[in-house]
């Protein structure tokens, strides 16, 4: 295991890393987490049973968990390649920037992302890799495409995605997308390193980066598509999500409208 820290990188939060293995694949799967407890371990167990850790390198992008779920010995048993722990400011966007920096610096050809709360069909990782290998630059996972499954989706969330968020993203992207709040995605190296994209900027602290990357690829003439996935919410109990209440959903819409207006485009910074 190789351990180190990184500080004062432009557009990247300070972080510490524990590399359990060297790069094993041309692709990596970034999983942002914070205090996901048993959910992330269950998800990693599913990934291991499906052989995902043999197809791509699993990189955990931790936001500073304190629940004991990020024990390095346990993560290695579950096939995790690297643990990154954010020590600088920011939320999901900062965690993803940390992961993207690591992935690009390590030379991966493509980067996949998935939430760490065990809602998504991590077994579908091969579908994303196949599309990257076919030359697509942005691959969006969709529970609403033929072959996908939306299980126990809260009615308000379903309506917001289908009737508001997806149509607005599609309008800005000039291509129809159906599941635009879904963080289960893949990006090519060419997309992430495009001079008119520049994802490693401090403006992406929360959900801005997801909205921006949903729109920017097709605006630049890059190839994008969707693949069917499953997203399953628990039938009972608390919904595992970081977006809650009126403020959370309102903030998400503000981010989307800013992305549509080109606020995050490099020329506007």
C-alpha positions as a printed Julia matrix, in Angstrom:
269×3 Matrix{Float64}:
   0.0     0.0     0.0
   1.24    3.46   -0.95
   0.0     6.39    1.15
   0.49   10.1     0.45
  -1.17   13.52    0.62
  -1.76   16.19   -2.0
  -2.1    19.89   -1.21
  -2.58   23.18   -3.07
  -3.42   21.68   -6.47
  -5.29   24.03   -8.8
  -8.98   23.08   -8.94
  -8.52   20.02   -6.73
  -9.33   19.84   -3.0
  -6.6    18.72   -0.63
  -6.76   14.97   -0.1
  -4.9    11.96    1.15
  -4.64    8.7    -0.75
  -4.09    5.04    0.0
  -3.3     3.07   -3.14
  -3.8    -0.61   -2.38
  -2.76   -1.67   -5.89
  -1.19   -0.18   -8.99
  -3.39    0.57  -12.0
  -4.87   -2.69  -13.29
  -7.26   -1.46  -16.0
  -7.83    1.23  -18.62
 -10.94    2.32  -16.72
 -11.77    3.29  -13.16
 -15.0     3.53  -11.21
 -15.25    6.51   -8.85
 -17.62    6.07   -5.9
 -18.18    9.24   -3.83
 -19.3     8.43   -0.29
 -19.75    9.96    3.12
 -21.0     7.91    6.05
 -22.78    5.33    3.87
 -22.14    2.6     6.45
 -23.3    -0.87    5.42
 -24.73    0.44    2.14
 -21.32    0.97    0.52
 -20.02   -2.37    1.76
 -23.09   -4.13    0.36
 -22.55   -2.35   -2.95
 -18.89   -3.35   -3.05
 -19.88   -6.94   -2.29
 -22.25   -6.92   -5.26
 -19.51   -5.46   -7.45
 -17.06   -8.15   -6.42
 -19.54  -10.96   -7.08
 -20.17   -9.51  -10.56
 -16.45   -9.24  -11.3
 -16.54   -5.45  -11.6
 -13.21   -5.12   -9.78
 -11.65   -7.19  -12.58
 -13.06   -4.92  -15.32
 -12.1    -1.58  -13.82
 -10.25   -0.17  -10.83
 -12.6     0.8    -8.0
 -11.66    4.11   -6.41
 -13.53    5.33   -3.33
 -13.81    9.13   -3.08
 -14.57    9.7     0.58
 -15.83   13.04    1.82
 -14.62   12.42    5.37
 -16.65    9.5     6.73
 -16.65    8.95   10.47
 -18.77    5.78   10.62
 -15.93    3.28   10.27
 -17.0     2.14    6.8
 -13.7     3.27    5.25
 -11.49    0.79    7.1
  -8.61    0.11    4.7
  -8.33   -3.6     5.51
 -12.04   -4.08    4.81
 -11.95   -2.12    1.55
  -9.08   -4.24    0.26
 -11.06   -7.39    0.99
 -13.87   -5.98   -1.14
 -11.61   -5.4    -4.14
 -11.12   -1.64   -3.83
  -8.04   -0.39   -5.67
  -7.61    3.02   -4.02
  -9.13    5.12   -1.23
  -9.07    8.9    -1.62
 -10.11   10.99    1.38
 -10.97   14.65    0.81
  -9.48   16.93    3.46
 -10.23   20.22    1.71
 -13.59   22.04    1.34
 -16.53   21.12   -0.85
 -19.12   18.39   -1.2
 -19.93   15.94   -4.0
 -18.38   18.06   -6.76
 -15.15   18.35   -4.8
 -15.08   14.59   -4.22
 -15.52   13.98   -7.93
 -12.83   16.52   -8.84
 -10.47   14.72   -6.49
 -11.3    11.45   -8.21
 -11.07   12.85  -11.74
  -7.68   14.38  -10.99
  -6.45   11.04   -9.68
  -7.87    9.18  -12.68
  -6.38   11.49  -15.28
  -3.04   11.59  -13.5
  -3.01    7.78  -13.46
  -3.68    7.57  -17.2
  -7.11    5.95  -17.36
  -8.87    6.04  -20.74
 -12.29    6.42  -19.16
 -13.91    7.27  -15.84
 -17.16    5.84  -14.49
 -19.08    7.21  -11.52
 -21.78    5.71   -9.31
 -23.35    6.66   -5.98
 -22.22    4.69   -2.94
 -25.63    4.15   -1.33
 -26.4     0.79   -3.0
 -29.35    2.09   -5.05
 -27.77    1.45   -8.46
 -27.12   -1.72  -10.44
 -23.34   -1.76  -10.17
 -23.5    -5.04  -12.1
 -24.17   -2.95  -15.25
 -20.66   -1.46  -15.32
 -19.78   -3.53  -18.46
 -22.43   -1.63  -20.44
 -20.68    1.66  -19.76
 -17.25    0.31  -20.63
 -18.58   -1.12  -23.9
 -19.89    2.32  -24.9
 -16.59    3.99  -24.01
 -14.76    1.41  -26.1
 -17.18    2.13  -28.97
 -16.09    5.78  -28.95
 -18.74    7.5   -26.86
 -17.55   10.37  -24.67
 -20.49   10.65  -22.26
 -22.6     7.68  -21.21
 -25.63    8.35  -19.01
 -27.23    5.53  -17.04
 -31.02    5.58  -17.28
 -33.66    3.65  -15.35
 -36.22    4.91  -17.89
 -34.67    3.43  -21.05
 -35.91    0.1   -22.39
 -34.28   -2.54  -20.24
 -33.89   -0.2   -17.28
 -35.87   -0.41  -14.06
 -37.13    2.29  -11.68
 -38.02    0.59   -8.39
 -39.85    2.44   -5.59
 -38.9     5.85   -7.02
 -40.55    8.52   -4.82
 -43.4    10.06   -6.88
 -42.14   13.62   -6.42
 -38.64   12.6    -7.57
 -40.06   10.72  -10.56
 -42.12   13.71  -11.68
 -39.27   16.18  -11.16
 -36.85   14.15  -13.28
 -39.24   13.18  -16.06
 -41.18   16.43  -16.39
 -38.65   19.12  -15.47
 -35.0    18.14  -15.11
 -34.62   15.79  -18.09
 -36.46   18.05  -20.58
 -34.39   21.07  -19.54
 -31.07   19.2   -19.76
 -32.1    17.79  -23.15
 -32.96   21.26  -24.39
 -29.57   22.62  -23.41
 -27.66   19.55  -24.63
 -29.5    19.35  -27.97
 -29.98   15.62  -27.39
 -32.72   13.73  -25.58
 -31.81   12.33  -22.15
 -34.23   10.64  -19.78
 -32.54   10.28  -16.37
 -30.43   13.39  -15.89
 -30.08   13.44  -12.1
 -28.63    9.94  -12.13
 -24.94   10.0   -11.17
 -24.33    6.56  -12.72
 -22.28    7.65  -15.74
 -19.1     7.34  -17.75
 -16.81    9.9   -19.34
 -14.02    9.46  -21.85
 -10.57   10.85  -21.2
 -11.02   12.99  -24.3
 -14.1    14.62  -22.79
 -12.57   15.29  -19.39
  -9.37   16.76  -20.9
 -11.11   18.83  -23.6
  -9.87   22.43  -23.35
 -13.45   23.74  -23.42
 -14.58   21.52  -20.51
 -12.03   21.88  -17.68
 -13.8    19.99  -14.88
 -11.04   20.71  -12.36
 -12.26   24.1   -11.17
 -13.3    25.23   -7.7
 -16.69   26.4    -9.0
 -17.78   22.76   -8.9
 -18.31   22.27   -5.19
 -21.71   20.59   -5.0
 -23.97   19.29   -7.78
 -22.73   21.76  -10.39
 -20.32   19.32  -12.0
 -22.98   16.68  -12.7
 -25.29   19.22  -14.34
 -22.46   20.76  -16.34
 -21.09   17.47  -17.65
 -24.61   16.36  -18.65
 -24.86   19.29  -21.04
 -21.38   20.12  -22.2
 -20.43   17.01  -24.21
 -23.02   17.33  -26.95
 -22.66   21.11  -27.01
 -19.07   20.47  -28.13
 -20.07   17.87  -30.72
 -18.89   14.89  -28.67
 -20.78   11.6   -28.75
 -23.25   10.8   -25.97
 -25.74    8.03  -25.28
 -27.74    6.35  -22.52
 -27.6     2.77  -21.26
 -30.32    1.04  -19.23
 -29.69    0.57  -15.52
 -31.68   -0.19  -12.4
 -32.15    2.29   -9.57
 -33.94    0.83   -6.57
 -35.1     2.81   -3.54
 -35.94    0.86   -0.37
 -39.6    -0.05   -0.04
 -39.67    1.18    3.57
 -37.59    3.39    5.83
 -35.57    6.47    5.09
 -34.71    7.22    1.46
 -30.91    7.17    0.97
 -30.29   10.52   -0.71
 -28.38   13.72   -0.06
 -31.08   15.83   -1.8
 -33.91   16.43    0.62
 -36.71   18.91    1.19
 -37.67   22.04   -0.7
 -34.26   23.68   -0.32
 -32.36   20.67   -1.65
 -34.52   20.42   -4.74
 -34.56   24.18   -5.21
 -30.77   24.31   -5.1
 -30.62   21.51   -7.67
 -32.81   23.52  -10.05
 -30.72   26.65   -9.56
 -27.61   24.69  -10.49
 -29.29   23.3   -13.59
 -30.48   26.71  -14.76
 -26.99   28.14  -14.24
 -25.51   25.31  -16.31
 -28.06   25.9   -19.06
 -27.14   29.58  -19.1
 -23.46   28.69  -19.63
 -22.33   29.95  -16.24
 -19.86   27.09  -15.78
 -18.4    27.17  -19.29
 -14.67   28.02  -19.18
 -15.1    31.23  -21.16
 -17.53   32.52  -18.51
 -15.15   32.06  -15.59
